[in-house]
Coordinates of C-alpha atoms in Angstrom, one line a residue:
X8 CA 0.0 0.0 0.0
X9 CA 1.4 3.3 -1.0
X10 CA 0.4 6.8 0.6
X11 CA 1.2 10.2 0.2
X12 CA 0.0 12.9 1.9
X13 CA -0.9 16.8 1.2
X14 CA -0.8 19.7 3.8
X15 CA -1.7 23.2 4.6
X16 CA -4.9 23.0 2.5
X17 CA -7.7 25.4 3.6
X18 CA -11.2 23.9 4.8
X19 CA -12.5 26.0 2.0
X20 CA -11.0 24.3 -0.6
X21 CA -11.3 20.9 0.5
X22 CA -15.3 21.3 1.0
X23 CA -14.9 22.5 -2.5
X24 CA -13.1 19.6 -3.5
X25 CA -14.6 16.9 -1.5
X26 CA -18.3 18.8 -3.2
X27 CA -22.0 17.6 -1.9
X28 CA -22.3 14.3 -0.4
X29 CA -18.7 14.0 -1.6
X30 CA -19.3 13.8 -5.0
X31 CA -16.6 14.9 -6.1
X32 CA -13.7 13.1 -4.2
X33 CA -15.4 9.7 -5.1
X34 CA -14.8 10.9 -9.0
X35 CA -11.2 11.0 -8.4
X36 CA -11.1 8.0 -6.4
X37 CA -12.7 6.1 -8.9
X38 CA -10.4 7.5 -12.0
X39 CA -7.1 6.8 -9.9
X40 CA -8.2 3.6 -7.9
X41 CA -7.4 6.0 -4.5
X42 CA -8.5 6.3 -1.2
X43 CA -8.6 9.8 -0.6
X44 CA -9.8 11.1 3.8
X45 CA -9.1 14.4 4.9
X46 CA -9.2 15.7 8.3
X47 CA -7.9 19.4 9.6
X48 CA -6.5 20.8 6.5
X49 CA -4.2 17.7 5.7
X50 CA -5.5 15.1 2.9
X51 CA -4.3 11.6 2.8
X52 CA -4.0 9.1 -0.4
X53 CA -3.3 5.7 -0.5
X54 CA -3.2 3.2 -3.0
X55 CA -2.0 0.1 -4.2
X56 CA -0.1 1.8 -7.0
X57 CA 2.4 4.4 -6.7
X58 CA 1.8 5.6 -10.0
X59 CA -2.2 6.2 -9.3
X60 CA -1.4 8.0 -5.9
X61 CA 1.3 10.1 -7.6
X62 CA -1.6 11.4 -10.3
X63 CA -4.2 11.7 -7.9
X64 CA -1.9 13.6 -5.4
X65 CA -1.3 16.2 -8.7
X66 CA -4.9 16.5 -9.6
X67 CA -5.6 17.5 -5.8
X68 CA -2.6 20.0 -6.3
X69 CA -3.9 21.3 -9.6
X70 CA -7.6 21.5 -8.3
X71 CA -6.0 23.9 -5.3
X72 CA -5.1 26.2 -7.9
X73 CA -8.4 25.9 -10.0
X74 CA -10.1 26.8 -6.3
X75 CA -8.2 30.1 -6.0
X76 CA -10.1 31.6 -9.2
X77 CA -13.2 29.7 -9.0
X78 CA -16.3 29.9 -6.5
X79 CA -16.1 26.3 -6.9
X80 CA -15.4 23.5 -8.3
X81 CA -17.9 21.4 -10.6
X82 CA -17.8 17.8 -12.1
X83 CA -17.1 19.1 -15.2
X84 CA -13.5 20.7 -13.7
X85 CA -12.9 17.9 -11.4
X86 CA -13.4 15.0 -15.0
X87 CA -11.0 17.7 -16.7
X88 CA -8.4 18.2 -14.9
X89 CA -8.5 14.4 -14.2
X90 CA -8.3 13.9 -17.9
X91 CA -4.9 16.5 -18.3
X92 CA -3.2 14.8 -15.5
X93 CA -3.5 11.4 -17.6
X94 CA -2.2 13.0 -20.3
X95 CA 0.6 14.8 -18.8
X96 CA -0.4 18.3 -19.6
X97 CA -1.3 19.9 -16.2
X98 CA 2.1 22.3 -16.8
X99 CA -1.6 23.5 -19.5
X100 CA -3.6 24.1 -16.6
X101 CA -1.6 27.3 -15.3
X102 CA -3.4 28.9 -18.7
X103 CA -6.7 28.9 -17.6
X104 CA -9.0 30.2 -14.9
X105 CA -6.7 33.3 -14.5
X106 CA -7.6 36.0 -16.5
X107 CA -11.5 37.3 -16.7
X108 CA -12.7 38.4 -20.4
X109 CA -15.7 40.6 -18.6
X110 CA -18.4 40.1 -15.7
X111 CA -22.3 39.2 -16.3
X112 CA -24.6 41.3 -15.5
X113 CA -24.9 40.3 -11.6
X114 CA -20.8 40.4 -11.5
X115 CA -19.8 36.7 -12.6
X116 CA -16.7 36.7 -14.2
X117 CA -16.6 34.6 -16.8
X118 CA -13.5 33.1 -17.8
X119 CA -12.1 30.2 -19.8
X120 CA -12.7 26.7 -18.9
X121 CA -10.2 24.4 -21.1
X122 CA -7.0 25.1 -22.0
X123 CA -9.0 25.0 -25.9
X124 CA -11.1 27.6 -24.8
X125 CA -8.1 29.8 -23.6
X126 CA -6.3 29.4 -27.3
X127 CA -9.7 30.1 -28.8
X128 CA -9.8 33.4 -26.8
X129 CA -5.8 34.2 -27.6
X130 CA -6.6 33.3 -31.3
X131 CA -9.7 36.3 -30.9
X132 CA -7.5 38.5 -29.4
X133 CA -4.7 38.0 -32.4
X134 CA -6.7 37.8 -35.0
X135 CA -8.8 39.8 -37.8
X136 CA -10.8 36.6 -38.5
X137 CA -11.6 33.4 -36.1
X138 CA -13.2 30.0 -37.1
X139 CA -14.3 28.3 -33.8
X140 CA -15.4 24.9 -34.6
X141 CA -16.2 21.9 -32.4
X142 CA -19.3 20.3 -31.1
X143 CA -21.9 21.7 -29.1
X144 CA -21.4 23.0 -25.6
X145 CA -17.5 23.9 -26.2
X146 CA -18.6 27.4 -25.8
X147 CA -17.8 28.4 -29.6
X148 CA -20.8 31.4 -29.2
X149 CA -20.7 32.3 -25.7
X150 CA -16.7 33.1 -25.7
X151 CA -17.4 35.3 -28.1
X152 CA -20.0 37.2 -27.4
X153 CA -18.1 37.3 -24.3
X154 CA -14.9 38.6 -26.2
X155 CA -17.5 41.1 -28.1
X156 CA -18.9 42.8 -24.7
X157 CA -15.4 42.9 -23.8
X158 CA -14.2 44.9 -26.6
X159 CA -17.2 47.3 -26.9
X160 CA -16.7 48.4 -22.8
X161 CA -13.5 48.8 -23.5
X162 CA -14.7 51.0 -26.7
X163 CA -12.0 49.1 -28.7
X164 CA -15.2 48.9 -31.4
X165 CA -18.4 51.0 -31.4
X166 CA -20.8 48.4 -32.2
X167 CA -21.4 44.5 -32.1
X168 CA -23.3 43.0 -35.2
X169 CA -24.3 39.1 -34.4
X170 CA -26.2 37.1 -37.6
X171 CA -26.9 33.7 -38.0
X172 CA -28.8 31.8 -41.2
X173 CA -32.5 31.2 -41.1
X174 CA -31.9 27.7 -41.3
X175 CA -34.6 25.1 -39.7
X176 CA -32.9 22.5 -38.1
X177 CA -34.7 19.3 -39.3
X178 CA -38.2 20.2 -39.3
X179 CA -40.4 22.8 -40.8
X180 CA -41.9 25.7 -38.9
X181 CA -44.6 26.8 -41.6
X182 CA -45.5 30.8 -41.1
X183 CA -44.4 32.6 -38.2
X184 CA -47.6 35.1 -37.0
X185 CA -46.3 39.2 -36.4
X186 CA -43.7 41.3 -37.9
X187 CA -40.2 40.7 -39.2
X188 CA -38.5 41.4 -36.3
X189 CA -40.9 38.4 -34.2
X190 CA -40.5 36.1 -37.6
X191 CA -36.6 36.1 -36.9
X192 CA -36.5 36.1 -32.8
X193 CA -36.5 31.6 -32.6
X194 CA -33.8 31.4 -34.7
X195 CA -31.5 34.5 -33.0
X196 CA -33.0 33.2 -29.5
X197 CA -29.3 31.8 -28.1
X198 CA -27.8 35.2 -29.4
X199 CA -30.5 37.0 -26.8
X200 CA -30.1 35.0 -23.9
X201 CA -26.4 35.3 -24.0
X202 CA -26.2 38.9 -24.3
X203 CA -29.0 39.6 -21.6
X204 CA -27.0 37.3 -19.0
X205 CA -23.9 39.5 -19.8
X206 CA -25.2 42.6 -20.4
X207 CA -28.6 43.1 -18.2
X208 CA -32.3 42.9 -20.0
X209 CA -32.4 46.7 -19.8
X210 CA -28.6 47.6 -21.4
X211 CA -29.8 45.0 -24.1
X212 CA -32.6 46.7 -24.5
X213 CA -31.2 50.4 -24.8
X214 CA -27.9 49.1 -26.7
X215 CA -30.2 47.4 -29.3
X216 CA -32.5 50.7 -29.7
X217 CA -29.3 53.2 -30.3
X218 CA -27.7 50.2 -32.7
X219 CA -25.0 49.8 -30.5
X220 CA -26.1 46.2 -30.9
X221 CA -27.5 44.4 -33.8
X222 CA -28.9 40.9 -33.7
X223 CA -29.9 40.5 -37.7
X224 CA -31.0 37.2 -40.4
X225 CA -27.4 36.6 -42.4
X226 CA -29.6 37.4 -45.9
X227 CA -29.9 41.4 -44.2
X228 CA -26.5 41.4 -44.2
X229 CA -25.7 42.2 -48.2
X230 CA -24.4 45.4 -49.3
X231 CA -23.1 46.5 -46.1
X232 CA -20.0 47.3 -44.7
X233 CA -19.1 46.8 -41.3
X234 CA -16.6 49.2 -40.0
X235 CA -15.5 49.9 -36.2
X236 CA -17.3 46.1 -35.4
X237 CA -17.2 42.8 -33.8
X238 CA -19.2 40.7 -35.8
X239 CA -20.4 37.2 -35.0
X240 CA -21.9 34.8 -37.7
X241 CA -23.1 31.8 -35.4
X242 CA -24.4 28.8 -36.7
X243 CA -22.0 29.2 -39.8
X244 CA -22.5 25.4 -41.2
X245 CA -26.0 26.3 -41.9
X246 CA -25.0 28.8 -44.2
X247 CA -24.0 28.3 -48.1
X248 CA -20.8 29.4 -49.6
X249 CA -22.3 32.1 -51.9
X250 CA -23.7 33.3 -48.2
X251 CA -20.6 33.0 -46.4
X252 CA -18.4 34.8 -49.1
X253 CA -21.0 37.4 -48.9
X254 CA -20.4 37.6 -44.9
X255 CA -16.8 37.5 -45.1
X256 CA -16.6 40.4 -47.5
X257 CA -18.9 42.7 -45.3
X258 CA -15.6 43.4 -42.9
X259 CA -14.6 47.0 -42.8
X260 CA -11.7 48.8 -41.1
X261 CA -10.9 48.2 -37.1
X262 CA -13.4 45.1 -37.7
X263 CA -12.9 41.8 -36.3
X264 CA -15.6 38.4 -37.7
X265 CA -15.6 35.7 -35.4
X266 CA -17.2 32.6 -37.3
X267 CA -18.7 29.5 -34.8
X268 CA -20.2 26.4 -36.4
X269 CA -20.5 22.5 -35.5
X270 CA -20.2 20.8 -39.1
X271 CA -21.5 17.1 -37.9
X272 CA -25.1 19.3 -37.2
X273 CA -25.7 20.8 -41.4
X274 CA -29.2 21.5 -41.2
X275 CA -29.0 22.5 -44.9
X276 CA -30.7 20.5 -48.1
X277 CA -28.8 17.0 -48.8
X278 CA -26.0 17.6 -51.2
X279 CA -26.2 21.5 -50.2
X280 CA -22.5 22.3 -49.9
X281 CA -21.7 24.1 -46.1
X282 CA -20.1 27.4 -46.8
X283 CA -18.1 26.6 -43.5
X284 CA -16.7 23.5 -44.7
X285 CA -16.1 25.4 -47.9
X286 CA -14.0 28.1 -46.4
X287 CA -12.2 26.1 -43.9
X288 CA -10.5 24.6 -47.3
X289 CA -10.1 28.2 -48.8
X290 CA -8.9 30.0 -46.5
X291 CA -6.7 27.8 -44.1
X292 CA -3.4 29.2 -44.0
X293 CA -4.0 33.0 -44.9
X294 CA -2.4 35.3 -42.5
X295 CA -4.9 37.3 -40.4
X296 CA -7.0 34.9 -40.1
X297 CA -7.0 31.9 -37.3
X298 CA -8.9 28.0 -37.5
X299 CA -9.1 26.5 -34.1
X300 CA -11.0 23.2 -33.8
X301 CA -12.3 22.2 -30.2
X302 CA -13.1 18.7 -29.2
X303 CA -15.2 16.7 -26.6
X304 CA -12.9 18.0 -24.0
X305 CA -13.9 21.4 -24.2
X306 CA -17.1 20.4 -23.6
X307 CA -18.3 22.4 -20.6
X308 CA -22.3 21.1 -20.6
X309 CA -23.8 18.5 -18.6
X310 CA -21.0 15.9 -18.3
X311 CA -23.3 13.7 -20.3
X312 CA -22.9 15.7 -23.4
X313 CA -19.1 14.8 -23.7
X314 CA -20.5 11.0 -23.4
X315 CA -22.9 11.3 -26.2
X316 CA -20.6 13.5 -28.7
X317 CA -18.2 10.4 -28.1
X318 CA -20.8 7.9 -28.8
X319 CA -21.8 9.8 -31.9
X320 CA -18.2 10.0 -33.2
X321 CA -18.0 6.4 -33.0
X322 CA -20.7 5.1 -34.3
X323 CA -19.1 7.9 -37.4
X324 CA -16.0 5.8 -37.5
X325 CA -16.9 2.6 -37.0
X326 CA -20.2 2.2 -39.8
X327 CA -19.5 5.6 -41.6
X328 CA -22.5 7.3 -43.5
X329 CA -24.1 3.7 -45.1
X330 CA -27.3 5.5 -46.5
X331 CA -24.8 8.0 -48.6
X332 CA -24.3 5.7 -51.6
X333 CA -27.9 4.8 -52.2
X334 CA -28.8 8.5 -51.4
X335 CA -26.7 10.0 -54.4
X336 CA -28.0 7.4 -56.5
X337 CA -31.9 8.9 -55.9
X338 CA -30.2 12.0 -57.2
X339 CA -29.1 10.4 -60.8
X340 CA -30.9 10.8 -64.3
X341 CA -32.8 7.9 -65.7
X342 CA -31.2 7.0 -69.0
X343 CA -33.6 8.2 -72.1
X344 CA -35.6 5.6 -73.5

């Protein structure tokens, strides 16, 4: 039996670490095959391997730090950090959780979660144009809204223009009753919800009246050009590439375009071309502008999500898309008789 043992810890952290109905102490003891019993500050480890009590001894260490920037300290940190100390990369972890990119509305900083999400915001911050692309709940949107508010408080722009593609995602919503402006709201909902959390219903409000803030279709976007902006095209697989030309050539001077789309969820017509898989070919490589590609790791949902991206990745690799073949065949002439 091997042990090791970690002292001068506060009782703050290690309720935050040990979590309700220690939760999250059994999550580490589980990944590490640990024993893990704390009493007066000190924490004690034991195990059968050396190895496994060295790793769980760092993930306790690297949690501390996590601790000092966070109010707490959620499954979704405790599965992380558990997954960088397997690989060897929690020297990574010092990049995270430090700096704040702005406060909500009720003064909750929000900051990146991954050491992905980090590079994603440095790539914003360097960068003319951003593609974040990676699977739902990586944080692709919120970050940069995030980086957006950031930006317009700091009055480095004097306006924030977000747009997405009408696009229907797998089922048809017939006519929409009211004006244009109640037609468009379900499809621009997340771009609402995420501004009002950061910004307050009100300053919303009273930014959208002045323009300070514009939350606009993709097809209203033609002929304009964007100058002293942060502009956000979410949902960018949705859109085609004649559409994503078009929103790439509305950036004007002191402009920045972040672009966030998931290409495994293309809502658009089968054999429809995504104009975010299209530009990802075209423009990879061209100076100015930056590609980064989460994974399931970034994931900062319900744990669960992580598990079913996984699952769905599989099942990709393992039986591939079997209908494809018969599908493009549908599509073919019939010879003249």
């Amino acid at each position: 039996m091997f042990e090791k043992t970690i002292q001068d810890l506060s009782i703050d952290f290690v309720l935050k670490l040990f979590g309700t109905l220690d939760g999250n102490i059994e999550n580490i003891e589980n990944a590490f095959s640990v024993s893990v019993v704390a009493r007066e500050g000190v924490i004690k480890i034991s195990g059968e391997s050396a190895s496994d009590v060295n790793l769980a001894a760092s993930c306790i260490e690297q949690l501390e730090r996590v601790s000092k920037n966070s109010e707490s300290i959620d499954e979704n940190t405790i599965n992380y950090v558990i997954t960088m100390v397997r690989e060897e990369k929690e020297n990574e972890l010092g990049a995270i959780y430090n700096d704040c990119i702005c406060l909500t509305n009720k003064g909750k900083p929000i900051k990146a979660k991954t050491v992905g999400q980090q590079k994603y915001v440095d790539a914003i911050n360097a960068n003319t144009v951003v593609f974040g692309v990676g699977p739902a709940g990586t944080g692709k949107t919120f970050l940069a809204v995030a980086m957006a508010v950031n930006a317009l408080k700091k009055k480095q722009v004097s306006k924030i223009v977000l747009t997405r593609p009408a696009v229907e995602a797998g089922e048809k919503l017939g006519f929409l009753p009211g004006d244009l402006q109640s037609k468009i709201d379900p499809y621009l909902r997340p771009l609402y919800d995420a501004l009002g959390e950061m910004l307050g219903n009100e300053s919303f409000r009273n930014c959208g009246e002045k323009g300070i803030i514009e939350i606009v279709p993709l097809a209203y976007m033609r002929g304009r050009t964007l100058d002293d902006a942060f502009i956000i095209l979410d949902e960018a697989q949705n859109t085609t590439p004649e559409q994503m030309k078009m929103f790439l050539t509305r950036l004007g001077n002191n402009s920045k375009a972040i672009i966030t789309g998931d290409i495994t969820q293309i809502d658009l017509p089968y054999l429809r071309k995504s104009g975010l898989v299209d530009a990802l070919e075209i423009l990879d490589g061209i100076k100015g502008i930056s590609i980064f590609k989460f994974t399931h790791k970034d994931v900062v949902r319900h744990p669960l999500v992580q598990k079913i991206i996984l699952a769905y990745e599989k099942r990709t690799r393992e039986q591939g898309d079997k209908s494809e073949p018969r599908r493009r065949e549908s599509f073919r002439r019939r010879p003249k008789e």
